[in-house]
């Protein structure tokens, strides 16, 4: 096996995408905001959705289509409007647009899913969108940069990656695009990701692999497991490579590759977080369990006090101790060690030497660094990814809609 | 019964306090940062402490003293240094300072408690503090404004209140001071409150009344029940009024008065939150249970996306819906109504009329307003209090220690 992790020029066979500017926000912008991702043949599809009790219409729509016996070919995606909190009309609009998409793309009935991101609580401009849908067929291309663009909201750049997996029977590709958003309130951030592969894999295996990959990627940058109204990760497998992922070895390779792809896309989301100027990895070591390691990491990664401290480049380790304690994991204060990159800064719950502050501050002045909290109580470990909290976060979110 | 709720000129009998500037932070400041609150006779004492697994030395010290059979006369309090994450030396310093305090104030051994707030992870300047302790006896006064000052950290003003309760046997007073801090990360904010009363009440009743009062005041402005390393609320009852709180009626009056005092002090903490420009009441109505009502309110009150929206005066109700859903309480999206003050803005989960946005924005432009979320699923209710999230919050916390 050989996994080529940054196979940017490769794309899974038989997928194409297109994007157009439909001015969905209605502010006259010519930003790409409406697109389609489609396969030449029907796909096995798996998806992970937000656990929020308020789910946007496209999620309800997609769930329904996925549980019925439909042949799924692809998905229509728009930014600028989340189609959330839109009641029955919102759901009806999903049906209207999917139907129109299937017609203009000459696909079977009930073969398209829908995904949306943007402002909550406004109805989609359906007539305008129907009109722009008709532009998509002739824009279809195998290169998904435009599609990656059309799903962005406050992101400043596209997030794309492809992984090529060579097997003894030939190669297959897993490709993915993602969009993120504010990382300070990750439990409300809308993140979307659309992954495609030409590997041949059963729906059940695809589901299991996706759940596992999301857990240590997209769910390691968000709290409470994806809590916006629209968070969704989809994977489409069309089998066109002919490589059948049906042995333990193949499954392991597929999982490893998918994990890598999801983790890198998740990191890109953090790096491009609203107002983010730093990328910080929080590693919790020697925890009682994997769950506790992650919970502790998340408590630290999501603390506005910690995040403003990252922004201020102030190695105020007490805030890290306080978050560790507040996570309510199994711990003893006098056993905790804390590292800034490789610098051991806190030992047995106490600052080793005030003189180390300068060195720690220097590490924090870098764009990217790692905080390791060693609980010394077990042998489980987890990594989560976070950004700092800057003035710009406030600016972006104080007047998001204007 | 007659409760005079703003009895600012009154103070419980037999309590006095003093404060001095001990330069505990060591930056040469002449800010009041060290004080004592003391009763002429021993008190019944109850306290509520942080649930954080990392507890500051003074909390461990006070807990020990309260569980043993000690006659408690009062408490020494300092700001500028939390004496948290300071190991055995931190605990030893508590003993040294209490002993010195008892000596200079001519009190019984083991009769003083300790409380601290400020930077985590640094040892107290004990020698300097011992020296300044000696100044306190001659500064003792029945007027606690100086004491209220010495406990402040990033607070911009003191928080004090007294309630006078007239009974058929005469009157007693409950007085209190508090300090708060950043409200965006309330699960790490250090809040302290010291309450005194000359009512005569058993330790058990005092404990129950305090727990109940804290629940709907200080714990309704913080998440996860007080999660900094130092959060503490103390109440001292010295009985000198001679009014015995031993009937159901008296207990009810006492509880009502204590609830009022705590709630008003809690509100003052929010209003003076770091960088806060607005005071917002989140009322959740017709929830399945009181717990769910509070959980939903807290989820909204603590969302940085909601708090930046308050700052931006943008009635982006979708964020309120998303938080409501993310709180995972019993709810149906299409049953939720949302009010801005008395303006019904959302009905059955949908915006009533886009034209109402202007009116909602006007309400948000006020310094203080109420958001009501009516879940229409049960009949429980809760209120929580929060502030907005402004640029100044980031500024204050990015370089808190410098």
mmCIF file of N, CA and C in Angstrom, chain A residues 51-55 84-87 119-123 184-185 187-189 224 227 229 299 303-305 308-309 311-312 314-319 321-323 325-329 331 333 345 349-351 354 357 389-391 393-395 397-401, chain B residues 51-55 84-87 119-122 184-185 187-189 224 227 229 299 303-305 308-309 311-319 321-323 325-329 331 333 345 349-351 354 357 389-391 393-395 397-401:
data_model
loop_
_atom_site.group_PDB
_atom_site.id
_atom_site.type_symbol
_atom_site.label_atom_id
_atom_site.label_comp_id
_atom_site.label_asym_id
_atom_site.label_seq_id
_atom_site.Cartn_x
_atom_site.Cartn_y
_atom_site.Cartn_z
ATOM 1 N N UNK A 51 -26.323 17.444 15.716
ATOM 2 C CA UNK A 51 -27.220 16.855 16.720
ATOM 3 C C UNK A 51 -28.217 17.888 17.247
ATOM 4 N N UNK A 52 -28.127 19.100 16.744
ATOM 5 C CA UNK A 52 -29.030 20.169 17.179
ATOM 6 C C UNK A 52 -30.494 19.760 16.987
ATOM 7 N N UNK A 53 -31.338 20.115 17.963
ATOM 8 C CA UNK A 53 -32.770 19.819 17.851
ATOM 9 C C UNK A 53 -33.443 20.658 16.779
ATOM 10 N N UNK A 54 -32.815 21.784 16.452
ATOM 11 C CA UNK A 54 -33.322 22.596 15.356
ATOM 12 C C UNK A 54 -32.473 22.261 14.134
ATOM 13 N N UNK A 55 -33.045 21.493 13.235
ATOM 14 C CA UNK A 55 -32.303 21.072 12.033
ATOM 15 C C UNK A 55 -32.843 21.824 10.833
ATOM 16 N N UNK A 84 -32.812 27.402 7.310
ATOM 17 C CA UNK A 84 -33.071 26.859 8.653
ATOM 18 C C UNK A 84 -34.123 27.732 9.313
ATOM 19 N N UNK A 85 -34.933 27.158 10.169
ATOM 20 C CA UNK A 85 -36.043 27.870 10.794
ATOM 21 C C UNK A 85 -36.965 28.446 9.728
ATOM 22 N N UNK A 86 -37.282 27.641 8.746
ATOM 23 C CA UNK A 86 -38.096 28.113 7.625
ATOM 24 C C UNK A 86 -39.373 27.292 7.478
ATOM 25 N N UNK A 87 -39.585 26.381 8.443
ATOM 26 C CA UNK A 87 -40.862 25.661 8.478
ATOM 27 C C UNK A 87 -41.140 24.818 7.248
ATOM 28 N N UNK A 119 -27.350 32.578 6.368
ATOM 29 C CA UNK A 119 -28.221 33.198 7.371
ATOM 30 C C UNK A 119 -29.395 32.273 7.698
ATOM 31 N N UNK A 120 -29.756 32.228 8.962
ATOM 32 C CA UNK A 120 -30.879 31.417 9.421
ATOM 33 C C UNK A 120 -32.156 32.243 9.373
ATOM 34 N N UNK A 121 -33.266 31.601 9.051
ATOM 35 C CA UNK A 121 -34.566 32.241 9.248
ATOM 36 C C UNK A 121 -35.104 33.004 8.059
ATOM 37 N N UNK A 122 -34.512 32.821 6.899
ATOM 38 C CA UNK A 122 -35.069 33.474 5.710
ATOM 39 C C UNK A 122 -35.343 32.410 4.654
ATOM 40 N N UNK A 123 -36.429 32.599 3.914
ATOM 41 C CA UNK A 123 -36.757 31.645 2.859
ATOM 42 C C UNK A 123 -35.793 31.800 1.685
ATOM 43 N N UNK A 184 -14.788 30.237 17.598
ATOM 44 C CA UNK A 184 -14.897 30.478 19.025
ATOM 45 C C UNK A 184 -16.140 29.815 19.584
ATOM 46 N N UNK A 185 -17.169 29.757 18.781
ATOM 47 C CA UNK A 185 -18.422 29.153 19.224
ATOM 48 C C UNK A 185 -18.670 27.943 18.359
ATOM 49 N N UNK A 187 -19.755 25.193 18.727
ATOM 50 C CA UNK A 187 -20.991 24.436 18.831
ATOM 51 C C UNK A 187 -22.098 25.074 18.019
ATOM 52 N N UNK A 188 -21.826 26.212 17.424
ATOM 53 C CA UNK A 188 -22.816 26.790 16.537
ATOM 54 C C UNK A 188 -22.270 27.058 15.147
ATOM 55 N N UNK A 189 -20.982 26.821 14.973
ATOM 56 C CA UNK A 189 -20.385 27.075 13.672
ATOM 57 C C UNK A 189 -21.000 26.134 12.650
ATOM 58 N N UNK A 224 -19.615 19.382 21.655
ATOM 59 C CA UNK A 224 -20.961 18.806 21.660
ATOM 60 C C UNK A 224 -21.337 18.162 20.333
ATOM 61 N N UNK A 227 -23.067 21.362 16.513
ATOM 62 C CA UNK A 227 -24.347 21.813 17.018
ATOM 63 C C UNK A 227 -24.988 22.981 16.280
ATOM 64 N N UNK A 229 -27.330 24.446 13.123
ATOM 65 C CA UNK A 229 -28.548 23.874 12.538
ATOM 66 C C UNK A 229 -28.250 23.164 11.229
ATOM 67 N N UNK A 299 -12.440 21.491 26.503
ATOM 68 C CA UNK A 299 -12.686 22.539 27.497
ATOM 69 C C UNK A 299 -11.633 23.638 27.347
ATOM 70 N N UNK A 303 -12.265 27.613 25.565
ATOM 71 C CA UNK A 303 -12.345 28.663 26.569
ATOM 72 C C UNK A 303 -11.962 30.018 25.970
ATOM 73 N N UNK A 304 -12.889 30.974 25.987
ATOM 74 C CA UNK A 304 -12.547 32.304 25.499
ATOM 75 C C UNK A 304 -11.372 32.922 26.271
ATOM 76 N N UNK A 305 -11.245 32.584 27.554
ATOM 77 C CA UNK A 305 -10.121 33.131 28.320
ATOM 78 C C UNK A 305 -8.795 32.568 27.796
ATOM 79 N N UNK A 308 -8.226 34.127 24.184
ATOM 80 C CA UNK A 308 -7.723 35.504 24.180
ATOM 81 C C UNK A 308 -6.274 35.530 24.656
ATOM 82 N N UNK A 309 -5.918 34.616 25.552
ATOM 83 C CA UNK A 309 -4.534 34.509 26.018
ATOM 84 C C UNK A 309 -3.607 34.093 24.867
ATOM 85 N N UNK A 311 -4.160 34.864 21.752
ATOM 86 C CA UNK A 311 -4.072 36.092 20.958
ATOM 87 C C UNK A 311 -3.059 37.055 21.586
ATOM 88 N N UNK A 312 -3.089 37.161 22.910
ATOM 89 C CA UNK A 312 -2.198 38.076 23.622
ATOM 90 C C UNK A 312 -0.793 37.515 23.834
ATOM 91 N N UNK A 314 0.325 35.405 25.899
ATOM 92 C CA UNK A 314 0.650 35.475 27.325
ATOM 93 C C UNK A 314 0.585 34.050 27.906
ATOM 94 N N UNK A 315 1.711 33.493 28.336
ATOM 95 C CA UNK A 315 1.707 32.097 28.814
ATOM 96 C C UNK A 315 1.115 31.970 30.213
ATOM 97 N N UNK A 316 -0.140 32.380 30.354
ATOM 98 C CA UNK A 316 -0.855 32.384 31.628
ATOM 99 C C UNK A 316 -1.370 30.965 31.897
ATOM 100 N N UNK A 317 -0.461 30.095 32.318
ATOM 101 C CA UNK A 317 -0.739 28.652 32.449
ATOM 102 C C UNK A 317 -1.856 28.358 33.451
ATOM 103 N N UNK A 318 -2.102 29.285 34.385
ATOM 104 C CA UNK A 318 -3.179 29.085 35.361
ATOM 105 C C UNK A 318 -4.515 28.863 34.674
ATOM 106 N N UNK A 319 -4.735 29.537 33.541
ATOM 107 C CA UNK A 319 -5.989 29.354 32.823
ATOM 108 C C UNK A 319 -6.081 27.936 32.255
ATOM 109 N N UNK A 321 -4.695 25.272 33.687
ATOM 110 C CA UNK A 321 -4.987 24.446 34.866
ATOM 111 C C UNK A 321 -6.466 24.559 35.235
ATOM 112 N N UNK A 322 -6.969 25.784 35.219
ATOM 113 C CA UNK A 322 -8.365 26.003 35.614
ATOM 114 C C UNK A 322 -9.316 25.281 34.660
ATOM 115 N N UNK A 323 -9.009 25.335 33.343
ATOM 116 C CA UNK A 323 -9.849 24.630 32.363
ATOM 117 C C UNK A 323 -9.757 23.126 32.559
ATOM 118 N N UNK A 325 -9.223 21.543 35.298
ATOM 119 C CA UNK A 325 -10.057 21.237 36.460
ATOM 120 C C UNK A 325 -11.535 21.362 36.145
ATOM 121 N N UNK A 326 -11.881 22.364 35.330
ATOM 122 C CA UNK A 326 -13.288 22.606 35.009
ATOM 123 C C UNK A 326 -13.861 21.531 34.093
ATOM 124 N N UNK A 327 -12.997 20.783 33.408
ATOM 125 C CA UNK A 327 -13.482 19.734 32.510
ATOM 126 C C UNK A 327 -13.991 18.531 33.305
ATOM 127 N N UNK A 328 -13.715 18.524 34.601
ATOM 128 C CA UNK A 328 -14.196 17.484 35.508
ATOM 129 C C UNK A 328 -13.746 16.074 35.103
ATOM 130 N N UNK A 329 -12.564 15.966 34.496
ATOM 131 C CA UNK A 329 -12.011 14.643 34.198
ATOM 132 C C UNK A 329 -11.261 14.137 35.427
ATOM 133 N N UNK A 331 -8.410 13.491 37.600
ATOM 134 C CA UNK A 331 -7.117 14.176 37.641
ATOM 135 C C UNK A 331 -6.712 14.484 39.071
ATOM 136 N N UNK A 333 -4.479 17.555 40.754
ATOM 137 C CA UNK A 333 -3.822 18.816 40.430
ATOM 138 C C UNK A 333 -2.305 18.681 40.510
ATOM 139 N N UNK A 345 6.821 23.315 31.128
ATOM 140 C CA UNK A 345 6.596 24.628 31.719
ATOM 141 C C UNK A 345 6.005 24.476 33.124
ATOM 142 N N UNK A 349 1.714 20.300 38.637
ATOM 143 C CA UNK A 349 0.735 21.356 38.877
ATOM 144 C C UNK A 349 1.304 22.711 39.222
ATOM 145 N N UNK A 350 2.623 22.833 39.140
ATOM 146 C CA UNK A 350 3.257 24.102 39.539
ATOM 147 C C UNK A 350 4.232 24.577 38.457
ATOM 148 N N UNK A 351 4.293 25.877 38.278
ATOM 149 C CA UNK A 351 5.241 26.468 37.331
ATOM 150 C C UNK A 351 6.656 26.055 37.727
ATOM 151 N N UNK A 354 9.828 30.726 36.896
ATOM 152 C CA UNK A 354 9.285 31.952 36.308
ATOM 153 C C UNK A 354 10.122 32.424 35.109
ATOM 154 N N UNK A 357 9.002 31.822 31.443
ATOM 155 C CA UNK A 357 7.909 32.582 30.835
ATOM 156 C C UNK A 357 8.283 33.195 29.503
ATOM 157 N N UNK A 389 -8.657 34.001 19.843
ATOM 158 C CA UNK A 389 -9.845 34.871 19.783
ATOM 159 C C UNK A 389 -9.360 36.308 19.685
ATOM 160 N N UNK A 390 -9.669 36.933 18.564
ATOM 161 C CA UNK A 390 -9.109 38.262 18.299
ATOM 162 C C UNK A 390 -10.213 39.308 18.183
ATOM 163 N N UNK A 391 -9.801 40.558 18.078
ATOM 164 C CA UNK A 391 -10.765 41.638 17.857
ATOM 165 C C UNK A 391 -11.627 41.353 16.634
ATOM 166 N N UNK A 393 -12.752 38.659 15.452
ATOM 167 C CA UNK A 393 -13.890 37.760 15.661
ATOM 168 C C UNK A 393 -15.131 38.566 16.039
ATOM 169 N N UNK A 394 -14.923 39.495 16.965
ATOM 170 C CA UNK A 394 -16.042 40.321 17.418
ATOM 171 C C UNK A 394 -16.593 41.137 16.258
ATOM 172 N N UNK A 395 -15.672 41.709 15.505
ATOM 173 C CA UNK A 395 -16.075 42.549 14.369
ATOM 174 C C UNK A 395 -16.918 41.740 13.375
ATOM 175 N N UNK A 397 -18.631 39.033 13.792
ATOM 176 C CA UNK A 397 -19.894 38.484 14.280
ATOM 177 C C UNK A 397 -20.870 39.498 14.828
ATOM 178 N N UNK A 398 -20.388 40.714 15.078
ATOM 179 C CA UNK A 398 -21.296 41.728 15.602
ATOM 180 C C UNK A 398 -22.251 42.172 14.499
ATOM 181 N N UNK A 399 -21.790 42.134 13.266
ATOM 182 C CA UNK A 399 -22.688 42.558 12.186
ATOM 183 C C UNK A 399 -22.556 41.614 11.010
ATOM 184 N N UNK A 400 -22.800 40.346 11.318
ATOM 185 C CA UNK A 400 -22.654 39.285 10.325
ATOM 186 C C UNK A 400 -23.584 39.479 9.135
ATOM 187 N N UNK A 401 -24.789 39.961 9.437
ATOM 188 C CA UNK A 401 -25.784 39.988 8.364
ATOM 189 C C UNK A 401 -25.709 41.227 7.497
ATOM 190 N N UNK B 51 -17.073 24.100 41.768
ATOM 191 C CA UNK B 51 -17.037 22.647 41.586
ATOM 192 C C UNK B 51 -15.789 22.220 40.815
ATOM 193 N N UNK B 52 -14.962 23.167 40.449
ATOM 194 C CA UNK B 52 -13.739 22.867 39.699
ATOM 195 C C UNK B 52 -12.863 21.866 40.454
ATOM 196 N N UNK B 53 -12.286 20.909 39.727
ATOM 197 C CA UNK B 53 -11.378 19.938 40.352
ATOM 198 C C UNK B 53 -10.083 20.588 40.830
ATOM 199 N N UNK B 54 -9.764 21.728 40.239
ATOM 200 C CA UNK B 54 -8.599 22.472 40.706
ATOM 201 C C UNK B 54 -9.122 23.578 41.615
ATOM 202 N N UNK B 55 -8.956 23.390 42.921
ATOM 203 C CA UNK B 55 -9.466 24.371 43.886
ATOM 204 C C UNK B 55 -8.301 25.132 44.482
ATOM 205 N N UNK B 84 -3.926 30.034 43.755
ATOM 206 C CA UNK B 84 -4.412 28.797 43.137
ATOM 207 C C UNK B 84 -3.259 28.163 42.373
ATOM 208 N N UNK B 85 -3.238 26.837 42.304
ATOM 209 C CA UNK B 85 -2.129 26.114 41.670
ATOM 210 C C UNK B 85 -0.823 26.480 42.372
ATOM 211 N N UNK B 86 -0.861 26.493 43.662
ATOM 212 C CA UNK B 86 0.321 26.886 44.434
ATOM 213 C C UNK B 86 0.778 25.763 45.374
ATOM 214 N N UNK B 87 0.145 24.588 45.262
ATOM 215 C CA UNK B 87 0.626 23.414 45.991
ATOM 216 C C UNK B 87 0.603 23.576 47.509
ATOM 217 N N UNK B 119 -4.452 36.569 39.965
ATOM 218 C CA UNK B 119 -3.672 35.720 39.061
ATOM 219 C C UNK B 119 -3.475 34.338 39.677
ATOM 220 N N UNK B 120 -3.567 33.312 38.837
ATOM 221 C CA UNK B 120 -3.361 31.929 39.268
ATOM 222 C C UNK B 120 -1.881 31.567 39.123
ATOM 223 N N UNK B 121 -1.399 30.742 40.039
ATOM 224 C CA UNK B 121 -0.077 30.138 39.822
ATOM 225 C C UNK B 121 1.093 30.898 40.411
ATOM 226 N N UNK B 122 0.822 31.872 41.240
ATOM 227 C CA UNK B 122 1.934 32.562 41.897
ATOM 228 C C UNK B 122 1.740 32.505 43.408
ATOM 229 N N UNK B 184 -18.011 36.474 29.645
ATOM 230 C CA UNK B 184 -18.126 35.670 28.438
ATOM 231 C C UNK B 184 -17.761 34.236 28.733
ATOM 232 N N UNK B 185 -16.839 34.023 29.631
ATOM 233 C CA UNK B 185 -16.396 32.679 29.976
ATOM 234 C C UNK B 185 -16.738 32.460 31.432
ATOM 235 N N UNK B 187 -17.760 30.228 33.124
ATOM 236 C CA UNK B 187 -17.371 29.019 33.816
ATOM 237 C C UNK B 187 -15.946 29.129 34.342
ATOM 238 N N UNK B 188 -15.288 30.230 34.051
ATOM 239 C CA UNK B 188 -13.968 30.429 34.616
ATOM 240 C C UNK B 188 -13.853 31.741 35.360
ATOM 241 N N UNK B 189 -14.904 32.534 35.304
ATOM 242 C CA UNK B 189 -14.857 33.822 35.988
ATOM 243 C C UNK B 189 -14.747 33.586 37.492
ATOM 244 N N UNK B 224 -22.277 25.640 34.272
ATOM 245 C CA UNK B 224 -21.668 24.496 34.953
ATOM 246 C C UNK B 224 -21.458 24.744 36.437
ATOM 247 N N UNK B 227 -17.215 27.564 37.940
ATOM 248 C CA UNK B 227 -16.119 26.689 37.618
ATOM 249 C C UNK B 227 -14.731 27.316 37.638
ATOM 250 N N UNK B 229 -11.308 28.478 39.756
ATOM 251 C CA UNK B 229 -10.608 27.805 40.855
ATOM 252 C C UNK B 229 -10.948 28.446 42.196
ATOM 253 N N UNK B 299 -27.469 28.276 27.641
ATOM 254 C CA UNK B 299 -26.882 28.027 26.315
ATOM 255 C C UNK B 299 -26.934 29.312 25.485
ATOM 256 N N UNK B 303 -23.535 31.950 24.593
ATOM 257 C CA UNK B 303 -23.073 31.817 23.211
ATOM 258 C C UNK B 303 -22.356 33.077 22.751
ATOM 259 N N UNK B 304 -21.093 32.962 22.383
ATOM 260 C CA UNK B 304 -20.380 34.125 21.854
ATOM 261 C C UNK B 304 -21.049 34.693 20.606
ATOM 262 N N UNK B 305 -21.689 33.832 19.808
ATOM 263 C CA UNK B 305 -22.373 34.349 18.622
ATOM 264 C C UNK B 305 -23.569 35.211 19.014
ATOM 265 N N UNK B 308 -22.074 38.531 20.664
ATOM 266 C CA UNK B 308 -21.584 39.514 19.697
ATOM 267 C C UNK B 308 -22.757 40.150 18.951
ATOM 268 N N UNK B 309 -23.809 39.372 18.749
ATOM 269 C CA UNK B 309 -25.012 39.907 18.101
ATOM 270 C C UNK B 309 -25.670 40.981 18.984
ATOM 271 N N UNK B 311 -23.995 42.894 21.010
ATOM 272 C CA UNK B 311 -23.089 44.034 20.849
ATOM 273 C C UNK B 311 -23.387 44.760 19.538
ATOM 274 N N UNK B 312 -23.638 43.992 18.489
ATOM 275 C CA UNK B 312 -23.891 44.576 17.164
ATOM 276 C C UNK B 312 -25.332 45.052 16.989
ATOM 277 N N UNK B 313 -26.179 44.824 17.998
ATOM 278 C CA UNK B 313 -27.589 45.250 17.964
ATOM 279 C C UNK B 313 -28.311 44.731 16.732
ATOM 280 N N UNK B 314 -28.015 43.476 16.409
ATOM 281 C CA UNK B 314 -28.575 42.849 15.219
ATOM 282 C C UNK B 314 -29.566 41.760 15.654
ATOM 283 N N UNK B 315 -30.862 41.934 15.378
ATOM 284 C CA UNK B 315 -31.864 40.956 15.857
ATOM 285 C C UNK B 315 -31.869 39.679 15.026
ATOM 286 N N UNK B 316 -30.715 39.007 14.996
ATOM 287 C CA UNK B 316 -30.520 37.785 14.215
ATOM 288 C C UNK B 316 -31.089 36.602 14.999
ATOM 289 N N UNK B 317 -32.417 36.481 14.986
ATOM 290 C CA UNK B 317 -33.124 35.527 15.833
ATOM 291 C C UNK B 317 -32.741 34.087 15.531
ATOM 292 N N UNK B 318 -32.206 33.828 14.344
ATOM 293 C CA UNK B 318 -31.800 32.467 13.996
ATOM 294 C C UNK B 318 -30.783 31.922 14.985
ATOM 295 N N UNK B 319 -29.917 32.798 15.485
ATOM 296 C CA UNK B 319 -28.926 32.353 16.471
ATOM 297 C C UNK B 319 -29.600 31.935 17.776
ATOM 298 N N UNK B 321 -32.650 30.637 17.948
ATOM 299 C CA UNK B 321 -33.261 29.337 17.643
ATOM 300 C C UNK B 321 -32.188 28.239 17.676
ATOM 301 N N UNK B 322 -31.048 28.539 17.071
ATOM 302 C CA UNK B 322 -29.981 27.532 16.993
ATOM 303 C C UNK B 322 -29.490 27.151 18.388
ATOM 304 N N UNK B 323 -29.353 28.160 19.266
ATOM 305 C CA UNK B 323 -28.932 27.880 20.645
ATOM 306 C C UNK B 323 -29.981 27.078 21.385
ATOM 307 N N UNK B 325 -32.054 24.995 20.146
ATOM 308 C CA UNK B 325 -31.930 23.618 19.671
ATOM 309 C C UNK B 325 -30.685 22.943 20.212
ATOM 310 N N UNK B 326 -29.602 23.705 20.292
ATOM 311 C CA UNK B 326 -28.326 23.134 20.741
ATOM 312 C C UNK B 326 -28.349 22.801 22.234
ATOM 313 N N UNK B 327 -29.281 23.397 22.976
ATOM 314 C CA UNK B 327 -29.343 23.108 24.418
ATOM 315 C C UNK B 327 -29.935 21.721 24.671
ATOM 316 N N UNK B 328 -30.455 21.104 23.639
ATOM 317 C CA UNK B 328 -30.997 19.741 23.695
ATOM 318 C C UNK B 328 -32.107 19.569 24.733
ATOM 319 N N UNK B 329 -32.884 20.635 24.958
ATOM 320 C CA UNK B 329 -34.041 20.505 25.840
ATOM 321 C C UNK B 329 -35.228 19.975 25.030
ATOM 322 N N UNK B 331 -38.286 20.127 23.057
ATOM 323 C CA UNK B 331 -38.831 21.258 22.299
ATOM 324 C C UNK B 331 -39.299 20.805 20.925
ATOM 325 N N UNK B 333 -39.453 22.701 17.239
ATOM 326 C CA UNK B 333 -39.068 23.936 16.547
ATOM 327 C C UNK B 333 -40.283 24.767 16.180
ATOM 328 N N UNK B 345 -41.718 38.438 18.144
ATOM 329 C CA UNK B 345 -40.868 38.576 16.962
ATOM 330 C C UNK B 345 -40.889 37.283 16.143
ATOM 331 N N UNK B 349 -41.766 29.201 15.606
ATOM 332 C CA UNK B 349 -40.434 28.962 15.032
ATOM 333 C C UNK B 349 -40.101 29.785 13.810
ATOM 334 N N UNK B 350 -40.971 30.715 13.451
ATOM 335 C CA UNK B 350 -40.755 31.499 12.226
ATOM 336 C C UNK B 350 -40.897 32.996 12.503
ATOM 337 N N UNK B 351 -40.073 33.786 11.834
ATOM 338 C CA UNK B 351 -40.159 35.240 11.952
ATOM 339 C C UNK B 351 -41.554 35.685 11.550
ATOM 340 N N UNK B 354 -40.757 40.479 8.538
ATOM 341 C CA UNK B 354 -39.445 41.100 8.378
ATOM 342 C C UNK B 354 -39.473 42.572 8.790
ATOM 343 N N UNK B 357 -38.074 43.803 12.203
ATOM 344 C CA UNK B 357 -36.632 43.853 12.472
ATOM 345 C C UNK B 357 -36.194 45.202 13.020
ATOM 346 N N UNK B 389 -20.723 40.808 24.117
ATOM 347 C CA UNK B 389 -19.293 40.523 23.938
ATOM 348 C C UNK B 389 -18.719 41.592 23.024
ATOM 349 N N UNK B 390 -17.834 42.396 23.567
ATOM 350 C CA UNK B 390 -17.344 43.554 22.830
ATOM 351 C C UNK B 390 -15.851 43.450 22.573
ATOM 352 N N UNK B 391 -15.339 44.381 21.792
ATOM 353 C CA UNK B 391 -13.895 44.447 21.557
ATOM 354 C C UNK B 391 -13.128 44.509 22.874
ATOM 355 N N UNK B 393 -13.687 43.192 25.697
ATOM 356 C CA UNK B 393 -13.463 41.911 26.370
ATOM 357 C C UNK B 393 -12.141 41.300 25.903
ATOM 358 N N UNK B 394 -11.941 41.324 24.600
ATOM 359 C CA UNK B 394 -10.711 40.744 24.042
ATOM 360 C C UNK B 394 -9.501 41.513 24.564
ATOM 361 N N UNK B 395 -9.630 42.835 24.553
ATOM 362 C CA UNK B 395 -8.520 43.677 25.010
ATOM 363 C C UNK B 395 -8.154 43.362 26.458
ATOM 364 N N UNK B 397 -8.703 40.706 28.213
ATOM 365 C CA UNK B 397 -8.233 39.355 28.500
ATOM 366 C C UNK B 397 -7.016 38.905 27.713
ATOM 367 N N UNK B 398 -6.679 39.638 26.671
ATOM 368 C CA UNK B 398 -5.497 39.255 25.901
ATOM 369 C C UNK B 398 -4.242 39.535 26.711
ATOM 370 N N UNK B 399 -4.288 40.553 27.538
ATOM 371 C CA UNK B 399 -3.089 40.848 28.333
ATOM 372 C C UNK B 399 -3.470 41.164 29.772
ATOM 373 N N UNK B 400 -4.203 40.233 30.361
ATOM 374 C CA UNK B 400 -4.724 40.414 31.714
ATOM 375 C C UNK B 400 -3.614 40.645 32.723
ATOM 376 N N UNK B 401 -2.496 39.939 32.528
ATOM 377 C CA UNK B 401 -1.475 39.973 33.567
ATOM 378 C C UNK B 401 -0.521 41.156 33.452
#
